[in-house]
Amino acid sequence: MKGFLVLKDGSRYEGELFGALFSRVGEVVFNTSMTGYQEVLTDPSYFGQIVVMTYPLIGNYGVHPDDEQSERPMVRGMIVREKVDDYSHWRGNESLDAYMTRHGIIGISGIDTRALTRKLRSQGTLPGIIVSEVSDLDEAQALLAGYDIKGYVDEVTTKKPYVIKPKKASGLRAAVMDFGIKRGILKSLVARGVELHVFPARATAEEILSCSPDGILLSNGPGDPSELGEIVEVVKSLIGKKPIFGICLGHQILTHAFGGKTEKLVYGHRGGNHPVKDLIHNHIVITAQNHGYVTVASSLDASQIEITHINVNDGSVEGMRHKHLPVFSVQYHPEASPGPRDSDLLFDQFVTMMKEAK
């Protein structure tokens, strides 16, 4: 079926619809990963967004439950150059089209994704909607005009606390503040024998400390960190009480807890091939990223906070640590899922920090 991608600036792109024919407004962003489209679909950090995959061939290895990063797809739509239905892979058990249809997610193929990505790079991310009829365009523009991005963390966090016990326990216990955590992050810590107590994003400091954790993990998640003032205050009260490791949105929340600021990037960092310089060890790591906001370096108190990683492409802050307390964070996703595992050792660093504190 013919369909259209309509952007808030009035531009539109014609293609072929797939998945479920259920239109929803979302922020149109692009991802440069060559693989991992299922992980992208199910990453809670993409909640509320329509994702353009820059790699031209999507769906060629099908989908598999083990690759899901949450219980369901979190995107509001997917845009691809060429969709493959006749997938070929020993683990594949369902086509991308069937998977998206089953979960109520709309997609559009046949779009010139190179042209669309160049537009987003030059003009910045834009609200958009995928529709099936030209007659829907006026209604689409009305929906886009009223589109706002708020409250996404509350939509993706766990509704109640739960515990994950490793098969081979190390004796360590971590409290996890779930802002939209990926399963890959949880698996990375469980594989190291850490017992995880996962809490909703709005949990109080008392609730988090009630499980007697050896450390606290601040997870990834969607949205603007400057809107999370109550959560920032909770994190601020936890600094100095337990070792803390922040990832992605968790890193940005720590920035505000340290008294710093964040700002929105023009088009964000999304993909599995972003080079980051580790300033502590003086080497480059290739990272998986998914974020639209960054820490403003000049807003941090240099007497207390040290910048540990920077993005090679644009020089933005990719990591930091407290100079006197066991607190550190990175802007990217060290567990990959999907992407390179250059930074997997950061989980070992967190485990070591918890052991020393214990």
Short mmCIF file of C-alpha atoms in Angstrom, two decimals:
data_model
loop_
_atom_site.label_atom_id
_atom_site.label_comp_id
_atom_site.label_asym_id
_atom_site.label_seq_id
_atom_site.Cartn_x
_atom_site.Cartn_y
_atom_site.Cartn_z
CA MET A 1 0.00 0.00 0.00
CA LYS A 2 1.24 3.46 -0.88
CA GLY A 3 2.03 5.73 2.04
CA PHE A 4 3.65 9.02 2.95
CA LEU A 5 6.08 10.28 5.55
CA VAL A 6 5.01 13.83 6.42
CA LEU A 7 7.34 16.15 8.36
CA LYS A 8 6.39 19.19 10.42
CA ASP A 9 8.07 21.54 7.92
CA GLY A 10 5.57 20.43 5.27
CA SER A 11 7.86 18.14 3.29
CA ARG A 12 6.66 14.64 2.43
CA TYR A 13 8.17 11.41 1.11
CA GLU A 14 6.26 8.72 -0.76
CA GLY A 15 6.87 5.01 -0.19
CA GLU A 16 5.28 1.64 0.55
CA LEU A 17 3.74 0.91 3.93
CA PHE A 18 4.47 -2.21 5.98
CA GLY A 19 3.81 -3.39 9.51
CA ALA A 20 0.59 -2.25 11.18
CA LEU A 21 -1.28 0.60 9.50
CA PHE A 22 -1.49 2.60 12.70
CA SER A 23 -0.18 6.15 12.32
CA ARG A 24 1.40 7.95 15.26
CA VAL A 25 3.36 11.18 15.51
CA GLY A 26 7.02 10.89 16.53
CA GLU A 27 10.35 12.69 16.41
CA VAL A 28 12.09 11.54 13.22
CA VAL A 29 15.71 10.54 13.95
CA PHE A 30 18.30 8.46 12.11
CA ASN A 31 20.44 5.49 13.15
CA THR A 32 23.65 4.55 11.32
CA SER A 33 23.92 0.92 12.49
CA MET A 34 24.33 -1.73 9.80
CA THR A 35 22.72 -4.42 11.97
CA GLY A 36 20.59 -4.54 15.10
CA TYR A 37 17.29 -3.22 13.80
CA GLN A 38 15.37 -5.35 16.31
CA GLU A 39 17.40 -3.95 19.21
CA VAL A 40 16.68 -0.46 17.86
CA LEU A 41 12.94 -1.19 17.67
CA THR A 42 12.85 -2.37 21.29
CA ASP A 43 15.25 0.12 22.91
CA PRO A 44 13.18 2.24 25.36
CA SER A 45 15.44 5.22 24.62
CA TYR A 46 13.65 5.41 21.24
CA PHE A 47 10.22 5.76 22.84
CA GLY A 48 8.21 8.39 20.97
CA GLN A 49 10.50 8.41 17.93
CA ILE A 50 10.29 7.33 14.29
CA VAL A 51 13.64 5.86 13.28
CA VAL A 52 15.29 6.16 9.88
CA MET A 53 17.76 3.33 9.26
CA THR A 54 20.56 4.69 7.06
CA TYR A 55 21.78 1.21 6.08
CA PRO A 56 19.78 0.49 2.90
CA LEU A 57 18.83 -3.17 3.50
CA ILE A 58 16.75 -3.91 6.61
CA GLY A 59 15.10 -7.18 7.64
CA ASN A 60 17.51 -9.57 5.90
CA TYR A 61 18.13 -11.77 8.97
CA GLY A 62 14.63 -11.66 10.45
CA VAL A 63 13.93 -11.23 14.17
CA HIS A 64 14.48 -13.37 17.26
CA PRO A 65 13.14 -12.98 20.85
CA ASP A 66 16.65 -13.07 22.38
CA ASP A 67 17.52 -9.79 20.64
CA GLU A 68 14.69 -7.79 22.20
CA GLN A 69 15.80 -5.06 24.63
CA SER A 70 12.35 -4.72 26.22
CA GLU A 71 9.02 -6.52 26.22
CA ARG A 72 7.77 -4.76 23.07
CA PRO A 73 8.86 -2.34 20.34
CA MET A 74 9.21 1.20 21.67
CA VAL A 75 9.45 3.22 18.44
CA ARG A 76 6.44 4.85 16.81
CA GLY A 77 7.56 3.95 13.32
CA MET A 78 10.43 2.80 11.13
CA ILE A 79 11.69 4.18 7.82
CA VAL A 80 13.88 2.06 5.51
CA ARG A 81 15.18 2.15 1.96
CA GLU A 82 14.55 -1.53 1.23
CA LYS A 83 12.63 -3.99 3.45
CA VAL A 84 13.38 -7.71 3.18
CA ASP A 85 10.63 -10.25 3.82
CA ASP A 86 12.50 -13.36 2.66
CA TYR A 87 14.96 -13.31 5.57
CA SER A 88 17.85 -15.76 5.87
CA HIS A 89 19.51 -16.58 9.20
CA TRP A 90 19.66 -19.67 11.41
CA ARG A 91 18.26 -17.73 14.39
CA GLY A 92 15.55 -15.87 12.49
CA ASN A 93 12.00 -17.01 13.28
CA GLU A 94 9.84 -14.15 11.97
CA SER A 95 10.03 -11.44 9.31
CA LEU A 96 10.42 -7.79 10.26
CA ASP A 97 7.08 -7.00 8.59
CA ALA A 98 5.24 -9.72 10.58
CA TYR A 99 6.92 -8.65 13.82
CA MET A 100 5.93 -5.00 13.40
CA THR A 101 2.40 -5.95 12.37
CA ARG A 102 2.01 -8.15 15.45
CA HIS A 103 3.14 -5.30 17.72
CA GLY A 104 1.17 -2.50 16.06
CA ILE A 105 4.13 -0.54 14.64
CA ILE A 106 3.93 1.17 11.24
CA GLY A 107 6.80 1.26 8.75
CA ILE A 108 7.48 2.74 5.34
CA SER A 109 9.98 1.53 2.73
CA GLY A 110 11.16 2.86 -0.61
CA ILE A 111 12.11 6.19 0.96
CA ASP A 112 15.31 7.93 -0.15
CA THR A 113 16.86 7.56 3.30
CA ARG A 114 20.10 9.27 2.21
CA ALA A 115 18.23 12.45 1.27
CA LEU A 116 16.10 12.29 4.42
CA THR A 117 19.16 11.80 6.63
CA ARG A 118 20.95 14.74 5.01
CA LYS A 119 17.88 16.87 5.71
CA LEU A 120 17.85 15.85 9.38
CA ARG A 121 21.60 16.49 9.66
CA SER A 122 21.28 20.02 8.29
CA GLN A 123 17.92 21.07 9.76
CA GLY A 124 17.83 18.92 12.89
CA THR A 125 15.37 16.25 13.97
CA LEU A 126 11.74 16.98 13.09
CA PRO A 127 8.36 15.67 14.21
CA GLY A 128 6.80 13.45 11.56
CA ILE A 129 3.99 11.00 10.88
CA ILE A 130 3.48 8.11 8.46
CA VAL A 131 0.04 8.15 6.77
CA SER A 132 -1.65 6.00 4.14
CA GLU A 133 -3.75 8.53 2.23
CA VAL A 134 -2.98 11.87 0.62
CA SER A 135 -6.31 13.06 2.02
CA ASP A 136 -4.86 12.60 5.52
CA LEU A 137 -2.18 15.25 4.98
CA ASP A 138 -4.14 18.19 6.42
CA GLU A 139 -4.98 16.14 9.52
CA ALA A 140 -1.34 15.06 9.73
CA GLN A 141 -0.14 18.66 9.75
CA ALA A 142 -2.58 19.47 12.55
CA LEU A 143 -1.27 16.57 14.62
CA LEU A 144 2.33 17.62 13.98
CA ALA A 145 1.64 21.21 14.98
CA GLY A 146 0.48 20.08 18.42
CA TYR A 147 3.22 17.50 18.97
CA ASP A 148 5.20 17.75 22.21
CA ILE A 149 7.84 15.49 23.76
CA LYS A 150 7.33 15.06 27.51
CA GLY A 151 6.87 12.42 30.17
CA TYR A 152 8.48 9.53 28.32
CA VAL A 153 10.45 8.11 31.26
CA ASP A 154 7.20 7.44 33.13
CA GLU A 155 5.91 5.52 30.10
CA VAL A 156 8.86 3.10 29.89
CA THR A 157 9.99 2.55 33.49
CA THR A 158 8.97 -0.57 35.39
CA LYS A 159 5.69 -0.18 37.25
CA LYS A 160 6.91 -2.04 40.33
CA PRO A 161 10.26 -3.18 41.77
CA TYR A 162 11.66 -6.60 40.88
CA VAL A 163 14.78 -8.66 41.55
CA ILE A 164 17.09 -10.53 39.19
CA LYS A 165 19.33 -13.14 40.81
CA PRO A 166 22.40 -14.45 38.97
CA LYS A 167 23.03 -18.18 38.63
CA LYS A 168 26.48 -17.72 40.11
CA ALA A 169 26.34 -14.97 42.72
CA SER A 170 29.33 -12.77 43.49
CA GLY A 171 27.86 -11.49 46.75
CA LEU A 172 27.31 -8.05 45.23
CA ARG A 173 23.96 -6.31 45.02
CA ALA A 174 23.13 -3.30 42.87
CA ALA A 175 20.08 -1.07 42.92
CA VAL A 176 18.95 -0.06 39.43
CA MET A 177 16.99 3.10 38.76
CA ASP A 178 15.03 2.15 35.66
CA PHE A 179 14.51 5.10 33.31
CA GLY A 180 13.91 2.73 30.39
CA ILE A 181 16.68 0.18 30.82
CA LYS A 182 17.81 -2.17 28.06
CA ARG A 183 17.94 -5.88 28.80
CA GLY A 184 21.54 -5.95 27.55
CA ILE A 185 22.64 -3.73 30.44
CA LEU A 186 20.91 -5.96 32.97
CA LYS A 187 22.45 -9.07 31.39
CA SER A 188 25.93 -7.52 31.52
CA LEU A 189 25.76 -7.10 35.30
CA VAL A 190 23.99 -10.41 35.98
CA ALA A 191 26.73 -12.17 33.98
CA ARG A 192 29.19 -10.75 36.53
CA GLY A 193 27.27 -12.30 39.40
CA VAL A 194 25.56 -9.10 40.55
CA GLU A 195 22.12 -9.39 42.11
CA LEU A 196 19.92 -6.61 40.72
CA HIS A 197 17.09 -4.83 42.51
CA VAL A 198 15.30 -2.79 39.83
CA PHE A 199 13.21 0.21 40.91
CA PRO A 200 10.76 2.51 39.10
CA ALA A 201 12.16 5.85 37.95
CA ARG A 202 10.25 7.74 40.66
CA ALA A 203 11.48 5.59 43.56
CA THR A 204 12.66 7.53 46.62
CA ALA A 205 16.19 7.43 47.97
CA GLU A 206 14.91 5.52 50.99
CA GLU A 207 13.32 2.86 48.79
CA ILE A 208 16.50 2.45 46.76
CA LEU A 209 18.72 2.17 49.82
CA SER A 210 16.30 -0.23 51.54
CA CYS A 211 17.75 -3.20 49.62
CA SER A 212 21.21 -2.44 51.10
CA PRO A 213 22.89 -2.15 47.68
CA ASP A 214 26.64 -2.15 47.15
CA GLY A 215 26.17 0.23 44.24
CA ILE A 216 23.56 2.11 42.22
CA LEU A 217 23.08 2.00 38.44
CA LEU A 218 21.34 4.89 36.66
CA SER A 219 19.99 3.51 33.40
CA ASN A 220 19.46 4.77 29.89
CA GLY A 221 16.08 6.15 28.84
CA PRO A 222 14.22 8.60 26.61
CA GLY A 223 13.47 12.31 26.76
CA ASP A 224 14.89 15.56 28.07
CA PRO A 225 16.83 15.22 31.36
CA SER A 226 16.08 18.83 32.33
CA GLU A 227 12.42 17.81 32.87
CA LEU A 228 13.34 15.25 35.54
CA GLY A 229 13.91 17.57 38.49
CA GLU A 230 12.43 15.25 41.12
CA ILE A 231 14.60 12.35 39.95
CA VAL A 232 17.67 14.59 39.89
CA GLU A 233 17.04 15.50 43.54
CA VAL A 234 16.83 11.82 44.49
CA VAL A 235 20.11 11.08 42.70
CA LYS A 236 21.74 14.10 44.31
CA SER A 237 20.82 12.72 47.74
CA LEU A 238 22.38 9.34 46.84
CA ILE A 239 25.76 10.74 45.76
CA GLY A 240 28.38 9.86 48.34
CA LYS A 241 26.31 7.11 49.96
CA LYS A 242 27.01 4.36 47.43
CA PRO A 243 29.12 3.91 44.27
CA ILE A 244 27.13 5.14 41.26
CA PHE A 245 27.41 4.27 37.56
CA GLY A 246 25.32 6.28 35.07
CA ILE A 247 24.60 5.28 31.47
CA CYS A 248 23.15 7.58 28.78
CA LEU A 249 20.15 9.33 30.40
CA GLY A 250 21.63 8.27 33.74
CA HIS A 251 24.78 10.18 32.77
CA GLN A 252 22.71 13.27 31.93
CA ILE A 253 20.78 13.06 35.20
CA LEU A 254 24.10 12.90 37.05
CA THR A 255 25.17 16.01 35.15
CA HIS A 256 22.22 17.91 36.62
CA ALA A 257 22.80 16.36 40.06
CA PHE A 258 26.35 17.75 39.90
CA GLY A 259 24.93 21.20 39.16
CA GLY A 260 25.68 21.06 35.44
CA LYS A 261 23.51 21.55 32.36
CA THR A 262 22.54 19.58 29.27
CA GLU A 263 21.59 20.78 25.80
CA LYS A 264 19.92 19.22 22.78
CA LEU A 265 22.04 18.18 19.82
CA VAL A 266 20.96 19.18 16.32
CA TYR A 267 20.42 15.59 15.20
CA GLY A 268 21.78 13.41 18.02
CA HIS A 269 24.13 10.44 18.14
CA ARG A 270 22.46 7.16 17.14
CA GLY A 271 24.29 4.13 15.80
CA GLY A 272 26.90 1.48 16.51
CA ASN A 273 29.96 3.17 15.05
CA HIS A 274 30.66 6.34 17.05
CA PRO A 275 34.34 6.93 17.94
CA VAL A 276 35.02 8.10 21.49
CA LYS A 277 38.36 9.08 23.00
CA ASP A 278 39.09 7.70 26.47
CA LEU A 279 41.11 10.56 27.98
CA ILE A 280 42.20 8.50 30.99
CA HIS A 281 43.82 5.67 29.00
CA ASN A 282 44.52 7.75 25.86
CA HIS A 283 42.88 5.47 23.30
CA ILE A 284 39.87 5.38 20.99
CA VAL A 285 36.87 3.10 21.47
CA ILE A 286 34.04 2.53 19.00
CA THR A 287 30.71 2.83 20.73
CA ALA A 288 26.97 2.24 20.40
CA GLN A 289 24.97 5.39 21.05
CA ASN A 290 21.39 6.61 21.21
CA HIS A 291 20.85 10.08 22.62
CA GLY A 292 19.69 13.54 21.63
CA TYR A 293 21.04 15.49 24.61
CA VAL A 294 24.60 16.07 25.87
CA THR A 295 26.38 17.47 28.89
CA VAL A 296 27.59 21.07 28.60
CA ALA A 297 31.27 20.74 29.57
CA SER A 298 31.63 24.33 30.78
CA SER A 299 28.73 23.87 33.21
CA LEU A 300 30.61 21.29 35.31
CA ASP A 301 32.67 22.23 38.36
CA ALA A 302 36.18 21.29 37.21
CA SER A 303 37.42 21.11 40.81
CA GLN A 304 35.00 18.25 41.46
CA ILE A 305 34.20 16.64 38.11
CA GLU A 306 36.65 15.29 35.54
CA ILE A 307 35.68 14.70 31.92
CA THR A 308 36.90 11.21 30.99
CA HIS A 309 35.59 10.69 27.45
CA ILE A 310 34.86 12.92 24.47
CA ASN A 311 33.23 12.28 21.10
CA VAL A 312 35.85 12.29 18.34
CA ASN A 313 33.41 13.65 15.76
CA ASP A 314 32.11 16.72 17.57
CA GLY A 315 34.07 16.98 20.84
CA SER A 316 30.99 16.57 23.04
CA VAL A 317 31.21 15.04 26.52
CA GLU A 318 30.89 11.23 26.51
CA GLY A 319 31.97 10.42 30.06
CA MET A 320 32.87 11.90 33.43
CA ARG A 321 33.78 10.96 36.98
CA HIS A 322 33.83 12.58 40.40
CA LYS A 323 37.35 13.37 41.56
CA HIS A 324 36.74 12.39 45.19
CA LEU A 325 33.72 10.05 45.25
CA PRO A 326 33.05 6.66 43.56
CA VAL A 327 30.78 8.07 40.88
CA PHE A 328 31.26 7.82 37.11
CA SER A 329 29.17 7.79 33.96
CA VAL A 330 29.24 7.49 30.18
CA GLN A 331 26.93 8.91 27.55
CA TYR A 332 27.05 5.84 25.30
CA HIS A 333 25.91 2.21 25.75
CA PRO A 334 28.82 0.02 26.94
CA GLU A 335 26.79 -3.20 26.63
CA ALA A 336 26.37 -2.53 22.86
CA SER A 337 23.15 -4.43 22.00
CA PRO A 338 23.78 -3.90 19.16
CA GLY A 339 27.29 -2.68 18.44
CA PRO A 340 30.94 -3.10 19.40
CA ARG A 341 31.96 -4.28 22.86
CA ASP A 342 34.99 -2.03 23.23
CA SER A 343 33.63 -0.55 26.47
CA ASP A 344 32.33 -3.72 28.14
CA LEU A 345 35.07 -3.32 30.76
CA LEU A 346 33.15 -0.41 32.27
CA PHE A 347 30.90 -2.97 33.95
CA ASP A 348 34.02 -4.56 35.48
CA GLN A 349 35.02 -1.10 36.69
CA PHE A 350 31.63 -0.73 38.40
CA VAL A 351 31.94 -4.18 39.97
CA THR A 352 35.44 -3.35 41.27
CA MET A 353 34.14 -0.08 42.68
CA MET A 354 31.36 -1.92 44.53
CA LYS A 355 33.82 -4.51 45.89
CA GLU A 356 36.12 -1.80 47.21
CA ALA A 357 33.23 0.04 48.85
CA LYS A 358 31.89 -3.19 50.34
#
